[in-house]
mmCIF file of C-alpha atoms in Angstrom:
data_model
loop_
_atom_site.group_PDB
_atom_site.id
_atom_site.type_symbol
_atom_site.label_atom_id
_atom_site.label_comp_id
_atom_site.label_asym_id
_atom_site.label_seq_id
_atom_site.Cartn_x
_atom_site.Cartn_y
_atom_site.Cartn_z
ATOM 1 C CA UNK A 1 96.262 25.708 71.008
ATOM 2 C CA UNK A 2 96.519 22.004 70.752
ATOM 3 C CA UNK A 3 98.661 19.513 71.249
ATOM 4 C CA UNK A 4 98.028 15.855 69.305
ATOM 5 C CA UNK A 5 100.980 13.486 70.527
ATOM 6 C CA UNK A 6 100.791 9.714 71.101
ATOM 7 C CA UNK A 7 100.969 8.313 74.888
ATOM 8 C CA UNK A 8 104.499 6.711 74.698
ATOM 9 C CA UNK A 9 106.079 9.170 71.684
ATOM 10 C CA UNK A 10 109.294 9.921 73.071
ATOM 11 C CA UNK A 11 109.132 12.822 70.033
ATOM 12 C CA UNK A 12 105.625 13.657 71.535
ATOM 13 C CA UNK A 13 106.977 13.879 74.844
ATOM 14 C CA UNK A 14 109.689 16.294 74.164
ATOM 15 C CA UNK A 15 107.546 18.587 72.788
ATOM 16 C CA UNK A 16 104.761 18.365 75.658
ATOM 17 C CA UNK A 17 107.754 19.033 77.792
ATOM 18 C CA UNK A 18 109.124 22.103 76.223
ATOM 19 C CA UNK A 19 105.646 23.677 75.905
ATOM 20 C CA UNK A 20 105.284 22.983 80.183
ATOM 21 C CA UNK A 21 108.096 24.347 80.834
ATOM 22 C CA UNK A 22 107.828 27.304 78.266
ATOM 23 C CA UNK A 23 104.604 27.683 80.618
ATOM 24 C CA UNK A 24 102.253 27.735 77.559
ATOM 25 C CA UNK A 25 99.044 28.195 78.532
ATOM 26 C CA UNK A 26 95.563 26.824 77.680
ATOM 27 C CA UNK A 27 97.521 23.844 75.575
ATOM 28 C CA UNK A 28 95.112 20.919 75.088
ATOM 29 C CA UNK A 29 96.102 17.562 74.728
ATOM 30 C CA UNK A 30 94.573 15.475 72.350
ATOM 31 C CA UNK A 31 95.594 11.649 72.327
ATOM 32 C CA UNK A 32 95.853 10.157 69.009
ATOM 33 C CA UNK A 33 96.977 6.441 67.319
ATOM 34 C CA UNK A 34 99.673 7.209 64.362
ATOM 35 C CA UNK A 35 99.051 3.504 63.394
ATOM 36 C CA UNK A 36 95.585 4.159 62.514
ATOM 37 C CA UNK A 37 95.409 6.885 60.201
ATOM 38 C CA UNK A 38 93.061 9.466 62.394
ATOM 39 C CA UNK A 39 91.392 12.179 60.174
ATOM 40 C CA UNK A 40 92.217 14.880 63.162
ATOM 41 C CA UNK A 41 95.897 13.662 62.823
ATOM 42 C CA UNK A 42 95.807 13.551 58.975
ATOM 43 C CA UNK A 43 94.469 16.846 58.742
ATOM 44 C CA UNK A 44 97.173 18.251 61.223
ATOM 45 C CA UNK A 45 99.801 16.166 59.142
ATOM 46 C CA UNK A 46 99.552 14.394 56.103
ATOM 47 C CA UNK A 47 102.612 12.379 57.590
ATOM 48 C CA UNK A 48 100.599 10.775 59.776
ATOM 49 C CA UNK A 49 103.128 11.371 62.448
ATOM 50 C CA UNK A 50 103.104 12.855 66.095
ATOM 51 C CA UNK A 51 102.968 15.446 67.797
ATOM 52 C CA UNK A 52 101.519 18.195 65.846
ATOM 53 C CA UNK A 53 100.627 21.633 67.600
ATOM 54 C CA UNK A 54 97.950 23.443 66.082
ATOM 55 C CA UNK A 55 97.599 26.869 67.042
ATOM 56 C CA UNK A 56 94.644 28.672 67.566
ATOM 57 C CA UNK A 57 94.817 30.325 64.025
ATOM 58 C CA UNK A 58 94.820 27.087 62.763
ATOM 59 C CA UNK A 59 98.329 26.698 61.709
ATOM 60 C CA UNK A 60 99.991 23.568 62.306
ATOM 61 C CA UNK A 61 103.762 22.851 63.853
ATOM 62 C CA UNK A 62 105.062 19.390 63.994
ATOM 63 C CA UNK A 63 108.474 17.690 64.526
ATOM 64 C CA UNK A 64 109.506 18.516 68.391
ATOM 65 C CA UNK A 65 112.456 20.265 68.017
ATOM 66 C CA UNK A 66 110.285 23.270 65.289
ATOM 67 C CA UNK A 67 108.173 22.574 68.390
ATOM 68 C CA UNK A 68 110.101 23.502 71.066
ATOM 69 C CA UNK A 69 111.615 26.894 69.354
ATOM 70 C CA UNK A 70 108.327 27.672 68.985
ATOM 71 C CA UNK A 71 107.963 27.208 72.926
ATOM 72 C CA UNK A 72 111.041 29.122 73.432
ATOM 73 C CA UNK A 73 109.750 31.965 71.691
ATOM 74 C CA UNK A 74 106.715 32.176 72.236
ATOM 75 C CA UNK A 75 106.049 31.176 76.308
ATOM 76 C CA UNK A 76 106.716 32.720 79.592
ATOM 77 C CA UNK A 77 109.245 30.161 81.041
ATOM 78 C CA UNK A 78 112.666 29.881 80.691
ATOM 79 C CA UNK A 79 112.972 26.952 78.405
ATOM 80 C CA UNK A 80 116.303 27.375 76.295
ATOM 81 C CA UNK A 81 116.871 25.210 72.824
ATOM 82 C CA UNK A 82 120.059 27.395 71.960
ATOM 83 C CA UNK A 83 123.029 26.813 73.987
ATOM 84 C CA UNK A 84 125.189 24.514 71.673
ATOM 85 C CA UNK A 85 126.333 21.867 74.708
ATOM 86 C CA UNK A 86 122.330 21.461 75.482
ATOM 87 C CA UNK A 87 122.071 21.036 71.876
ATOM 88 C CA UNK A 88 124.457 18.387 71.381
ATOM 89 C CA UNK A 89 122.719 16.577 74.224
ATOM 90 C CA UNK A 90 119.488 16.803 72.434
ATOM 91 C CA UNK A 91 120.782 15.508 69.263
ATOM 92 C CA UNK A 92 122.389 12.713 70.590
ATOM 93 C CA UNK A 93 118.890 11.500 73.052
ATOM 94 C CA UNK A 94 116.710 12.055 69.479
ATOM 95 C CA UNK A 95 119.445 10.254 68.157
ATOM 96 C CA UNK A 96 118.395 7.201 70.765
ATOM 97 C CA UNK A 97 115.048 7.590 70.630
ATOM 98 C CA UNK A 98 115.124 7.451 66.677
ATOM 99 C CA UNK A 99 116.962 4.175 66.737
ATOM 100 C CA UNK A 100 114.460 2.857 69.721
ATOM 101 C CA UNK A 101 111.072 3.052 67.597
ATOM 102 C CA UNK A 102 112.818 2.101 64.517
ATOM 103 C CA UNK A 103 113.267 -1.467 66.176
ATOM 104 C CA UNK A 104 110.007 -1.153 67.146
ATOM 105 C CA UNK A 105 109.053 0.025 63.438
ATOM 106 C CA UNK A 106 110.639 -3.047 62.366
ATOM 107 C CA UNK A 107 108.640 -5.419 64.655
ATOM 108 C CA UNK A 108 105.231 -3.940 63.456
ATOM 109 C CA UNK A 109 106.547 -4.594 59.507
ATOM 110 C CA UNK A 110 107.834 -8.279 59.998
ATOM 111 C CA UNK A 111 105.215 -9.635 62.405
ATOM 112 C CA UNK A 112 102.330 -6.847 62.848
ATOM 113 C CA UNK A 113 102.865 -6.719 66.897
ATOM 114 C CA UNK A 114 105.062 -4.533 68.618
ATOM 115 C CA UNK A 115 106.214 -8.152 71.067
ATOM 116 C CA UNK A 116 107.093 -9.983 68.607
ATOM 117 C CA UNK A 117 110.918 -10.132 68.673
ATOM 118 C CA UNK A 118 111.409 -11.870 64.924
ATOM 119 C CA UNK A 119 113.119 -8.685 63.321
ATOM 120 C CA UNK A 120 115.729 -8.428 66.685
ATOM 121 C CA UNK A 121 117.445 -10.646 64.701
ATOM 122 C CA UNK A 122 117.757 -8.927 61.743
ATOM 123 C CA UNK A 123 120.941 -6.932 61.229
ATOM 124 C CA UNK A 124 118.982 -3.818 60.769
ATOM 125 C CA UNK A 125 117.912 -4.301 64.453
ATOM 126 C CA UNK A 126 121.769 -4.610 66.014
ATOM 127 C CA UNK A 127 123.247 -1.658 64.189
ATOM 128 C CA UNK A 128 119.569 0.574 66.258
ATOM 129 C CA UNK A 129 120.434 -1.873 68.974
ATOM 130 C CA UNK A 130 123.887 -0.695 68.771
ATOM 131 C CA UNK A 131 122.608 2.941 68.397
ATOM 132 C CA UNK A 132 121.041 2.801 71.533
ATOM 133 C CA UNK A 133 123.519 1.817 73.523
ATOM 134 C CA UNK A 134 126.429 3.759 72.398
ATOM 135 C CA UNK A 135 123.969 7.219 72.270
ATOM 136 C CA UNK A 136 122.986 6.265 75.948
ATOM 137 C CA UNK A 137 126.524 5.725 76.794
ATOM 138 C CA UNK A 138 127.245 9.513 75.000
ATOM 139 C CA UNK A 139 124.219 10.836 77.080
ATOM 140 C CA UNK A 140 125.908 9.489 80.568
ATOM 141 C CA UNK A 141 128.932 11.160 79.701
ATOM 142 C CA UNK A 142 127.598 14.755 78.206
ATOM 143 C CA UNK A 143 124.623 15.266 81.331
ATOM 144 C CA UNK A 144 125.003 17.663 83.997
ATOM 145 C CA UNK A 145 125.137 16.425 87.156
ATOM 146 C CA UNK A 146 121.881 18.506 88.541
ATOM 147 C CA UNK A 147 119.265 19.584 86.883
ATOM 148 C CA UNK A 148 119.620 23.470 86.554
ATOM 149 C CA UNK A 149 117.140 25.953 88.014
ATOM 150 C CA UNK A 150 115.021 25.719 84.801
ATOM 151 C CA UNK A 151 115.305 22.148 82.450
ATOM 152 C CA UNK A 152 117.001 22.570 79.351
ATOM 153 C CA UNK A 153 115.827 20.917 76.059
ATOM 154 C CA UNK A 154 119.619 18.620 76.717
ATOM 155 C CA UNK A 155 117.772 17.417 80.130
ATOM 156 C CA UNK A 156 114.553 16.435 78.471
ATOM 157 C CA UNK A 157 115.957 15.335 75.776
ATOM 158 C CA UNK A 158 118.376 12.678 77.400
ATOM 159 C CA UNK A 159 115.866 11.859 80.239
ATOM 160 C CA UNK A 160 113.298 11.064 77.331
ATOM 161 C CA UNK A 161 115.535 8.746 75.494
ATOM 162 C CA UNK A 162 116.535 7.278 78.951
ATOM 163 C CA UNK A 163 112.633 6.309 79.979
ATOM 164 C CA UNK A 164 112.002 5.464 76.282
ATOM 165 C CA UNK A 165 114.787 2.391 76.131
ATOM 166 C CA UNK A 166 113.971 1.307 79.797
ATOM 167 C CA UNK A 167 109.847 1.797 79.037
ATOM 168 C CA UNK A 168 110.065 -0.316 75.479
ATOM 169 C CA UNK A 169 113.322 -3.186 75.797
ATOM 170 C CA UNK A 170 112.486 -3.794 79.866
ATOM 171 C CA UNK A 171 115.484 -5.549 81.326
ATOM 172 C CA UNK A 172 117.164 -6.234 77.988
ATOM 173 C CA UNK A 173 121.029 -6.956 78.510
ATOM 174 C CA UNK A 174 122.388 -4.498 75.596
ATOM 175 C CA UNK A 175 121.028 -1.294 77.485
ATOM 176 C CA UNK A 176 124.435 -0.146 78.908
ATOM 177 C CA UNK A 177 124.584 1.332 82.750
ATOM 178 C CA UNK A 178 123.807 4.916 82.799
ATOM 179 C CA UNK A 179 124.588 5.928 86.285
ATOM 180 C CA UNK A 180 125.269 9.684 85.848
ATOM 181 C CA UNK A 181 121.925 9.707 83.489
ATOM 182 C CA UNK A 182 119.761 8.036 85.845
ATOM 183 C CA UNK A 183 120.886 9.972 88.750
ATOM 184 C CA UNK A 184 119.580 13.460 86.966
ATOM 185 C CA UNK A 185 116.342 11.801 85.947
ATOM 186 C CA UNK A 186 115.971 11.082 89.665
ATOM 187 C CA UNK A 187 116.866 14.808 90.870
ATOM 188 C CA UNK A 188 114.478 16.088 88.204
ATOM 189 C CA UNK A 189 111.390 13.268 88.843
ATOM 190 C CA UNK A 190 109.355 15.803 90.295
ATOM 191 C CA UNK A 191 109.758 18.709 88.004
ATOM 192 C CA UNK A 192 106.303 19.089 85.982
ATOM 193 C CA UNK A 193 107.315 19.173 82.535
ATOM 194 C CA UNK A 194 109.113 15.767 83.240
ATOM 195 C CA UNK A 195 106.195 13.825 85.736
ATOM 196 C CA UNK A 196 103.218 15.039 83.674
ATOM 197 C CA UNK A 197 104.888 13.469 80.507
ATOM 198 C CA UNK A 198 105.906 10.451 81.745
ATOM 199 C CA UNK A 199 104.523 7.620 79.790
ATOM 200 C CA UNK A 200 102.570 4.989 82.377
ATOM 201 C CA UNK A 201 104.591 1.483 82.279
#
């Protein structure tokens, strides 16, 4: 099967995560730019949007949480979606990483360039900006303190959103401290489904 995500989708990432640690085998990874209309990512999704699994039948998956239950059910690991506190965790870190790329979504309508900070200004932008922070705040507070013997979809999930915010608004002043947060993403740094989907900065 294959896997079409986008280098720094935090959605993409999720689901290359889940399908690791589901230990699906023979995924391939195909690389593709949402902004520019690919026909393989077309034909996957008419939405345009990443990631989309494609399995070997030819039927398509997309949206990473359909993604990961299909991991769950379908792999060899011991990925779990269902447990409602790991759930509420992954709710909450989409909920981030929704309100992230929509402030970067609203950069590439004003100006056409992701650096261009004209729309922060916009009100639009502080109620995301204002998303972010209070959902990473949430996220400090809901975490475990360790990672557990197997990641959860809650620890991808809020590690995700956490890389996402630090990897797109570097330094920025509204990203609230996340000690509790950033102290799991360091225990689980080395864990594969986390390093080999960790977007370069």
């Amino acid at each position: 099967m294959k896997l079409l995500k986008n280098a720094t989708s935090p959605f993409a990432r999720i689901a290359h995560a889940a399908l690791i640690e589901a230990k699906i085998a023979d995924l391939e990874i195909q690389t593709v730019d949402p902004w520019a209309d690919e026909a393989d990512l077309l034909a996957a999704n008419s939405a345009g949007r990443v990631p989309c699994l494609v399995l070997d039948d030819g039927t398509t998956i997309t949206e990473c949480l359909l993604i990961a239950t299909f991991a769950e059910r379908q792999g060899k690991g011991a990925l779990s979606v269902s447990d409602p506190k790991s759930l509420a965790i992954v709710g909450t870190g989409i909920g981030v990483c929704d309100a992230a790329v929509q402030i970067l979504i609203g950069r590439r309508i004003v100006s056409g360039d992701f650096a261009d900070h004209a729309f922060d200004a916009n009100p639009i932008a502080a109620r995301r900006r204002r998303s972010v922070a209070d959902g990473l705040t949430r996220l400090d507070a809901m975490v475990l303190d360790a990672p557990g013997e197997r990641l959860d979809l809650g620890t991808i999930a809020a590690i995700t959103a956490l890389d996402y915010v630090e990897l797109r608004f570097p330094g920025a002043e509204w990203i609230p401290a996340t000690p509790r947060l950033s102290a799991l993403r360091e225990l689980a740094s080395d864990r594969p489904a986390l390093a080999a989907t960790r977007p370069s900065r």
